[in-house]
CSV table of C-alpha atoms in Angstrom, one decimal:
chain,number,residue,atom,x,y,z
A,1,MET,CA,10.6,-94.4,5.0
A,2,VAL,CA,14.2,-92.9,6.5
A,3,THR,CA,17.1,-95.1,5.2
A,4,SER,CA,20.5,-95.0,5.6
A,5,PHE,CA,23.3,-95.3,3.1
A,6,ASP,CA,25.6,-97.3,5.0
A,7,GLY,CA,22.0,-100.2,5.7
A,8,ASN,CA,21.9,-99.2,9.5
A,9,ASN,CA,21.7,-97.1,12.3
A,10,ASP,CA,22.7,-93.4,12.8
A,11,VAL,CA,25.4,-92.4,11.9
A,12,ASP,CA,26.5,-92.4,15.7
A,13,GLY,CA,26.3,-96.2,15.5
A,14,GLY,CA,22.9,-95.8,18.2
A,15,PRO,CA,18.7,-96.2,16.7
A,16,VAL,CA,16.7,-94.0,15.5
A,17,ASP,CA,13.1,-93.2,16.3
A,18,HIS,CA,11.3,-92.9,12.9
A,19,ILE,CA,11.1,-89.3,11.5
A,20,PRO,CA,9.1,-88.4,8.7
A,21,VAL,CA,11.8,-87.8,5.8
A,22,LEU,CA,10.7,-84.4,3.6
A,23,LEU,CA,7.3,-84.3,5.7
A,24,SER,CA,7.2,-80.3,5.2
A,25,GLU,CA,8.4,-80.8,2.2
A,26,VAL,CA,6.3,-84.0,1.1
A,27,ILE,CA,3.0,-82.1,2.2
A,28,LYS,CA,3.9,-78.6,0.1
A,29,ALA,CA,4.4,-80.6,-3.0
A,30,LEU,CA,0.9,-83.6,-2.3
A,31,GLU,CA,-1.3,-80.2,-1.2
A,32,PRO,CA,-3.4,-82.4,1.2
A,33,SER,CA,-6.6,-80.9,2.3
A,34,ASP,CA,-10.3,-82.0,2.7
A,35,GLY,CA,-11.4,-84.7,0.4
A,36,LYS,CA,-8.8,-85.0,-1.5
A,37,LEU,CA,-7.9,-89.2,-2.4
A,38,ILE,CA,-3.9,-89.9,-2.1
A,39,PHE,CA,-2.3,-93.0,-2.2
A,40,ASP,CA,0.8,-93.8,0.1
A,41,GLY,CA,2.1,-96.6,-1.2
A,42,THR,CA,5.0,-96.7,1.3
A,43,PHE,CA,2.8,-96.8,5.1
A,44,GLY,CA,5.5,-98.0,7.0
A,45,ALA,CA,5.2,-96.0,10.9
A,46,GLY,CA,2.2,-94.1,9.1
A,47,GLY,CA,4.2,-90.3,9.8
A,48,TYR,CA,3.1,-89.2,5.8
A,49,SER,CA,-0.3,-90.5,6.0
A,50,THR,CA,-0.8,-89.0,9.3
A,51,ALA,CA,-0.2,-85.6,8.6
A,52,PHE,CA,-2.9,-85.8,5.4
A,53,LEU,CA,-5.6,-87.5,7.6
A,54,GLU,CA,-5.3,-84.9,9.9
A,55,ARG,CA,-5.9,-82.5,6.8
A,56,GLY,CA,-9.0,-84.4,6.4
A,57,ALA,CA,-7.4,-86.5,3.1
A,58,ASN,CA,-8.6,-89.6,2.5
A,59,VAL,CA,-6.4,-91.6,2.3
A,60,ILE,CA,-5.9,-95.5,0.6
A,61,ALA,CA,-2.0,-96.7,1.9
A,62,THR,CA,-0.7,-99.7,1.3
A,63,ASP,CA,3.2,-102.2,2.8
A,64,GLN,CA,4.2,-105.0,2.0
A,65,ASP,CA,6.0,-106.0,5.3
A,66,PRO,CA,3.5,-107.3,7.4
A,67,ASP,CA,4.9,-106.6,10.6
A,68,VAL,CA,3.6,-102.9,9.4
A,69,ILE,CA,-0.2,-103.8,9.1
A,70,ASP,CA,-0.3,-104.9,12.5
A,71,ASN,CA,1.6,-101.9,14.2
A,72,ALA,CA,-0.9,-100.0,12.2
A,73,SER,CA,-4.2,-100.8,13.8
A,74,HIS,CA,-5.0,-98.4,16.0
A,75,LEU,CA,-4.3,-95.5,13.3
A,76,VAL,CA,-6.7,-98.2,11.0
A,77,GLU,CA,-9.0,-98.3,14.0
A,78,LYS,CA,-8.3,-93.3,15.1
A,79,TYR,CA,-9.3,-92.9,11.3
A,80,ALA,CA,-11.8,-95.6,10.1
A,81,GLU,CA,-13.9,-93.2,7.9
A,82,GLN,CA,-10.9,-91.7,6.2
A,83,LEU,CA,-8.2,-94.7,6.6
A,84,SER,CA,-7.9,-97.9,3.8
A,85,LEU,CA,-4.3,-99.9,4.8
A,86,LYS,CA,-3.8,-102.8,2.6
A,87,HIS,CA,-1.3,-105.5,3.3
A,88,ALA,CA,0.4,-105.2,-1.2
A,89,LYS,CA,3.2,-104.0,-2.9
A,90,PHE,CA,3.1,-100.4,-4.4
A,91,SER,CA,3.2,-101.2,-7.5
A,92,GLN,CA,-0.1,-102.4,-6.8
A,93,ILE,CA,-2.0,-99.0,-7.2
A,94,SER,CA,-4.3,-100.3,-9.9
A,95,ASP,CA,-5.9,-103.4,-7.6
A,96,PHE,CA,-8.0,-100.2,-4.6
A,97,CYS,CA,-7.4,-97.6,-7.4
A,98,GLU,CA,-9.4,-97.0,-10.6
A,99,ASP,CA,-8.2,-94.9,-13.0
A,100,GLY,CA,-7.8,-91.2,-13.0
A,101,THR,CA,-9.3,-91.0,-9.4
A,102,LEU,CA,-6.7,-90.1,-7.4
A,103,ASP,CA,-5.4,-86.4,-6.2
A,104,GLY,CA,-2.0,-88.0,-5.5
A,105,VAL,CA,0.0,-90.3,-4.0
A,106,VAL,CA,3.3,-90.3,-2.6
A,107,LEU,CA,6.1,-93.1,-2.6
A,108,ASP,CA,8.7,-92.9,-0.3
A,109,ILE,CA,11.7,-95.3,-1.4
A,110,GLY,CA,13.7,-97.8,0.5
A,111,VAL,CA,14.2,-100.0,4.2
A,112,SER,CA,12.6,-98.0,7.1
A,113,SER,CA,14.2,-98.2,10.0
A,114,MET,CA,12.1,-99.6,12.0
A,115,GLN,CA,13.2,-102.8,9.5
A,116,ILE,CA,17.3,-101.8,10.0
A,117,ASP,CA,16.7,-101.5,13.6
A,118,GLN,CA,15.5,-105.4,14.2
A,119,ALA,CA,18.6,-108.4,14.0
A,120,GLU,CA,16.0,-110.6,12.7
A,121,ARG,CA,15.2,-108.9,9.6
A,122,GLY,CA,18.4,-109.4,8.2
A,123,PHE,CA,19.2,-106.0,6.7
A,124,SER,CA,22.0,-104.8,8.7
A,125,PHE,CA,25.3,-106.6,9.7
A,126,MET,CA,26.2,-104.8,12.5
A,127,GLN,CA,23.3,-106.5,14.1
A,128,ASP,CA,23.8,-110.3,13.6
A,129,GLY,CA,20.6,-112.0,12.8
A,130,PRO,CA,19.4,-114.4,9.6
A,131,LEU,CA,20.5,-113.1,6.0
A,132,ASP,CA,17.1,-112.2,5.1
A,133,MET,CA,16.5,-109.2,3.9
A,134,ARG,CA,12.7,-109.4,2.8
A,135,MET,CA,11.2,-106.3,3.4
A,136,ALA,CA,7.4,-109.2,2.2
A,137,GLN,CA,9.0,-112.0,4.7
A,138,ASP,CA,7.8,-114.0,1.7
A,139,GLY,CA,9.9,-115.5,-1.2
A,140,VAL,CA,13.9,-115.2,-2.1
A,141,THR,CA,16.0,-114.0,0.9
A,142,ALA,CA,19.5,-113.4,0.7
A,143,ALA,CA,21.5,-116.1,1.9
A,144,ASP,CA,19.2,-118.1,-0.3
A,145,VAL,CA,21.3,-115.6,-3.3
A,146,VAL,CA,24.4,-115.9,-1.8
A,147,ASN,CA,24.4,-119.3,-1.9
A,148,ARG,CA,22.7,-120.0,-5.1
A,149,LEU,CA,24.0,-118.0,-7.8
A,150,LYS,CA,27.0,-118.0,-10.6
A,151,LEU,CA,29.9,-116.5,-9.7
A,152,GLY,CA,29.1,-113.7,-12.6
A,153,ASP,CA,25.2,-113.3,-11.4
A,154,LEU,CA,26.6,-112.1,-7.8
A,155,ALA,CA,29.4,-109.9,-9.7
A,156,ARG,CA,26.4,-108.5,-12.0
A,157,ILE,CA,24.0,-107.7,-8.7
A,158,PHE,CA,27.2,-106.4,-7.2
A,159,GLY,CA,28.1,-104.1,-9.4
A,160,PHE,CA,25.0,-102.9,-10.7
A,161,TYR,CA,22.8,-102.5,-7.8
A,162,GLY,CA,25.4,-102.0,-5.0
A,163,GLU,CA,27.7,-99.8,-7.1
A,164,GLU,CA,30.6,-102.8,-5.7
A,165,LYS,CA,34.3,-101.6,-7.4
A,166,LYS,CA,35.4,-104.8,-6.0
A,167,ALA,CA,32.1,-107.2,-7.0
A,168,GLY,CA,34.0,-109.6,-9.1
A,169,ARG,CA,37.0,-110.3,-5.9
A,170,LEU,CA,34.0,-110.4,-3.1
A,171,ALA,CA,32.3,-112.3,-5.4
A,172,ARG,CA,34.7,-115.2,-5.8
A,173,ALA,CA,35.3,-114.7,-2.6
A,174,ILE,CA,31.8,-116.0,-1.6
A,175,VAL,CA,31.7,-118.4,-3.4
A,176,ASP,CA,35.0,-119.9,-2.8
A,177,ALA,CA,33.9,-119.2,1.3
A,178,ARG,CA,30.2,-120.8,-0.5
A,179,ALA,CA,31.9,-124.4,-1.4
A,180,GLU,CA,32.8,-125.1,2.5
A,181,GLN,CA,29.9,-124.0,4.3
A,182,GLU,CA,27.5,-122.3,3.6
A,183,PHE,CA,26.4,-118.8,4.1
A,184,HIS,CA,23.2,-117.6,6.7
A,185,THR,CA,23.8,-114.6,9.1
A,186,THR,CA,24.9,-111.4,8.6
A,187,GLY,CA,27.6,-111.4,10.3
A,188,GLU,CA,29.2,-114.2,8.5
A,189,LEU,CA,28.9,-112.5,5.0
A,190,ALA,CA,30.2,-109.3,6.6
A,191,LYS,CA,32.9,-110.7,8.1
A,192,LEU,CA,34.3,-112.5,5.0
A,193,ILE,CA,33.5,-109.4,3.6
A,194,GLU,CA,36.0,-107.1,5.8
A,195,LYS,CA,38.3,-110.4,5.4
A,196,THR,CA,38.6,-109.9,1.6
A,197,SER,CA,38.4,-106.3,1.1
A,198,PRO,CA,39.3,-104.9,5.1
A,199,ARG,CA,38.3,-101.8,5.6
A,200,LYS,CA,41.0,-98.8,5.0
A,201,MET,CA,41.1,-95.7,7.8
A,202,LYS,CA,40.2,-93.4,4.8
A,203,ASP,CA,37.5,-94.8,4.1
A,204,ARG,CA,34.1,-93.9,5.0
A,205,ILE,CA,31.3,-97.2,5.2
A,206,HIS,CA,32.1,-100.4,5.4
A,207,PRO,CA,33.9,-102.9,3.1
A,208,ALA,CA,29.9,-104.5,2.8
A,209,THR,CA,27.9,-101.4,2.7
A,210,ARG,CA,27.1,-102.0,-0.8
A,211,VAL,CA,27.2,-105.7,-1.1
A,212,PHE,CA,24.6,-105.4,1.7
A,213,GLN,CA,23.1,-102.7,-0.5
A,214,ALA,CA,22.9,-104.7,-4.1
A,215,LEU,CA,21.4,-108.0,-2.0
A,216,ARG,CA,18.2,-106.6,-0.1
A,217,ILE,CA,17.5,-104.6,-3.7
A,218,TYR,CA,17.8,-107.6,-5.9
A,219,VAL,CA,15.8,-109.5,-2.8
A,220,ASN,CA,13.4,-107.0,-2.9
A,221,ASP,CA,13.4,-106.4,-6.4
A,222,GLU,CA,12.7,-102.7,-5.2
A,223,LEU,CA,14.3,-101.0,-8.7
A,224,GLY,CA,11.6,-103.0,-10.7
A,225,GLU,CA,9.4,-101.9,-8.3
A,226,LEU,CA,9.9,-98.2,-8.7
A,227,ALA,CA,9.5,-98.5,-11.9
A,228,ARG,CA,5.9,-100.3,-12.1
A,229,SER,CA,5.0,-98.5,-9.5
A,230,LEU,CA,5.5,-94.4,-11.3
A,231,LEU,CA,3.8,-96.3,-14.4
A,232,ALA,CA,0.5,-97.1,-11.8
A,233,ALA,CA,0.6,-93.8,-10.7
A,234,GLU,CA,1.0,-91.5,-13.8
A,235,LYS,CA,-2.7,-93.9,-14.7
A,236,ALA,CA,-4.0,-93.3,-11.4
A,237,LEU,CA,-4.1,-89.7,-10.9
A,238,LYS,CA,-6.5,-87.3,-12.5
A,239,PRO,CA,-5.6,-84.0,-14.0
A,240,GLY,CA,-4.2,-82.1,-11.8
A,241,GLY,CA,-3.8,-84.6,-9.5
A,242,ARG,CA,0.3,-84.6,-7.8
A,243,LEU,CA,2.7,-87.1,-8.0
A,244,VAL,CA,5.4,-87.2,-5.1
A,245,VAL,CA,9.3,-89.7,-5.1
A,246,VAL,CA,11.7,-89.8,-1.8
A,247,THR,CA,14.8,-91.1,-3.0
A,248,PHE,CA,17.3,-92.5,-0.7
A,249,HIS,CA,19.9,-92.9,-3.0
A,250,SER,CA,21.3,-92.2,-7.0
A,251,LEU,CA,19.6,-95.6,-8.1
A,252,GLU,CA,16.3,-94.9,-7.3
A,253,ASP,CA,16.9,-90.9,-8.4
A,254,ARG,CA,18.3,-91.5,-11.3
A,255,ILE,CA,14.9,-94.1,-12.2
A,256,VAL,CA,12.3,-91.0,-10.8
A,257,LYS,CA,14.2,-88.2,-12.9
A,258,LYS,CA,14.2,-91.0,-15.9
A,259,PHE,CA,10.5,-90.9,-15.6
A,260,PHE,CA,10.0,-87.8,-15.1
A,261,ALA,CA,12.3,-86.4,-17.5
A,262,ASP,CA,10.8,-88.7,-20.3
A,263,ARG,CA,7.4,-87.4,-19.7
A,264,PHE,CA,7.4,-83.7,-19.3
A,265,GLY,CA,7.2,-83.7,-23.1
A,266,ARG,CA,9.5,-83.9,-25.4
A,267,ILE,CA,10.6,-83.2,-29.9
A,268,SER,CA,11.5,-86.4,-30.7
A,269,GLY,CA,14.0,-86.4,-34.6
A,270,SER,CA,17.5,-85.3,-35.0
A,271,ARG,CA,18.4,-82.5,-34.4
A,272,HIS,CA,19.4,-81.6,-38.1
A,273,LEU,CA,16.1,-82.6,-39.4
A,274,PRO,CA,12.9,-81.3,-39.3
A,275,GLN,CA,10.5,-81.5,-36.4
A,276,VAL,CA,9.5,-85.4,-36.6
A,277,HIS,CA,6.6,-85.8,-33.3
A,278,VAL,CA,6.0,-83.9,-30.6
A,279,VAL,CA,5.4,-86.0,-26.9
A,280,GLU,CA,3.0,-84.0,-24.5
A,281,ALA,CA,3.9,-84.0,-21.4
A,282,SER,CA,2.1,-85.8,-19.2
A,283,PHE,CA,3.6,-83.6,-16.4
A,284,GLU,CA,4.4,-80.4,-15.5
A,285,ALA,CA,7.1,-80.2,-12.6
A,286,ILE,CA,6.6,-78.6,-9.5
A,287,GLY,CA,9.2,-76.3,-8.5
A,288,LYS,CA,11.8,-74.9,-10.9
A,289,LYS,CA,15.4,-76.9,-9.2
A,290,GLY,CA,13.0,-80.2,-10.0
A,291,VAL,CA,14.8,-82.0,-6.7
A,292,ILE,CA,14.4,-80.8,-3.6
A,293,SER,CA,16.8,-82.0,-0.1
A,294,ALA,CA,16.5,-81.4,3.1
A,295,ARG,CA,17.1,-78.4,5.3
A,296,ASP,CA,19.9,-77.7,7.6
A,297,GLU,CA,17.3,-78.2,10.5
A,298,GLU,CA,16.5,-80.9,9.4
A,299,LEU,CA,20.0,-83.0,8.6
A,300,ALA,CA,20.5,-81.6,12.4
A,301,ILE,CA,17.5,-83.2,13.9
A,302,ASN,CA,17.6,-86.6,11.2
A,303,PRO,CA,20.9,-87.6,9.8
A,304,ARG,CA,19.7,-90.2,7.9
A,305,SER,CA,17.8,-88.0,5.9
A,306,ARG,CA,21.2,-86.2,4.1
A,307,SER,CA,20.5,-88.2,1.0
A,308,ALA,CA,17.0,-87.9,0.5
A,309,LYS,CA,16.1,-86.5,-2.5
A,310,LEU,CA,12.1,-85.6,-3.5
A,311,ARG,CA,11.2,-84.9,-7.2
A,312,ALA,CA,7.2,-84.1,-8.1
A,313,GLY,CA,5.1,-83.3,-10.9
A,314,ILE,CA,1.8,-82.3,-11.8
A,315,ARG,CA,-0.5,-84.6,-14.2
A,316,THR,CA,-2.0,-83.1,-17.8
A,317,HIS,CA,-4.8,-84.1,-18.9
A,318,ALA,CA,-2.4,-85.9,-21.7
A,319,PRO,CA,-2.8,-89.6,-21.7
A,320,ALA,CA,-0.3,-91.5,-19.8
A,321,GLY,CA,2.6,-92.4,-21.6
A,322,THR,CA,4.3,-95.5,-22.8
A,323,SER,CA,4.2,-98.6,-20.4
A,324,ASP,CA,7.5,-99.9,-21.8
A,325,MET,CA,10.1,-100.8,-18.7
A,326,LYS,CA,13.6,-99.7,-21.1
A,327,VAL,CA,12.9,-96.0,-20.6
A,328,PHE,CA,14.2,-97.0,-17.1
A,329,GLY,CA,17.0,-98.5,-18.3
A,330,LEU,CA,17.5,-101.1,-15.3
A,331,PRO,CA,20.0,-104.0,-15.8
A,332,ASP,CA,19.4,-107.6,-16.6
A,333,LEU,CA,20.5,-109.5,-14.5
A,334,TYR,CA,19.6,-113.6,-13.2
A,335,PRO,CA,15.6,-113.5,-13.0
A,336,LEU,CA,15.3,-113.3,-9.0
A,337,HIS,CA,12.0,-116.0,-9.2
A,338,LEU,CA,14.4,-118.5,-10.9
A,339,VAL,CA,16.7,-118.4,-7.9
A,340,LEU,CA,16.0,-121.9,-5.7
A,341,ARG,CA,16.1,-123.1,-8.7
A,342,SER,CA,19.7,-122.6,-9.4
A,343,SER,CA,22.7,-124.6,-8.4
């Protein structure tokens, strides 16, 4: 998936065709080949899956966006013997794969350029459209969130998921404005944010960038979905199987980094006391640096790859680690499923 930190089009403002980010690095880390079974949790335009299929691998792929499923019929037909595409969230690995059966799992996290460039999806503030942002096109919308949640809840969402320094001020402005008229479009919300926090000459990004990012992450439970997927992938991979994750901003990368740090094995107990317990590693790191970024050649043709980071690990024979979500340090925010009940 190609995604942009500013939540919109290329840095020059125009739409960009879908280009699989870090494709060669993903292939090198995953090693797809004849007979291998790969799970592509974020199918998108099928860039990664097609590369795996061309190398003889069998692919089980998922995407929660119904438009993606509809648009992929030609690939499903072309690779009928190798490709199984499911309309599902990528955390649902266990619904389609038994534990210890996969040779590889790839997750490409974030919103795709195809979704960003469709004004009617409501992801971008550069194109006026309904304030939606739902990847699955179902459930709570961004409009529901900004029109229903209390000031404190909005401020926490903007602060945690958008890392917005003016979260409180912007939340107050939204609450005051919606008392007169509710928000329905991306343009309405972006206009209010820009009025409340005018853009300065030195600002690299639009004032609405972080709020839109926060709303998108919250509406789609992106970080929770990523965390659950990592836990599911660990169980689904066979010994020697490979987990490859591509992220596009620090919040996503932090979760993947914490997961692998926990799974690479450690000694628990105080440094002042004798060794207490050794936690066996369920993954071995791929690569010495731990993280891979786009090369200059890719940056030149695909500016959206500038924020991409790849982390990967090889599954060991050790049992899967704890399934406690606390390992990821996710914030305790207002439950998404209760938004429509709030006033």
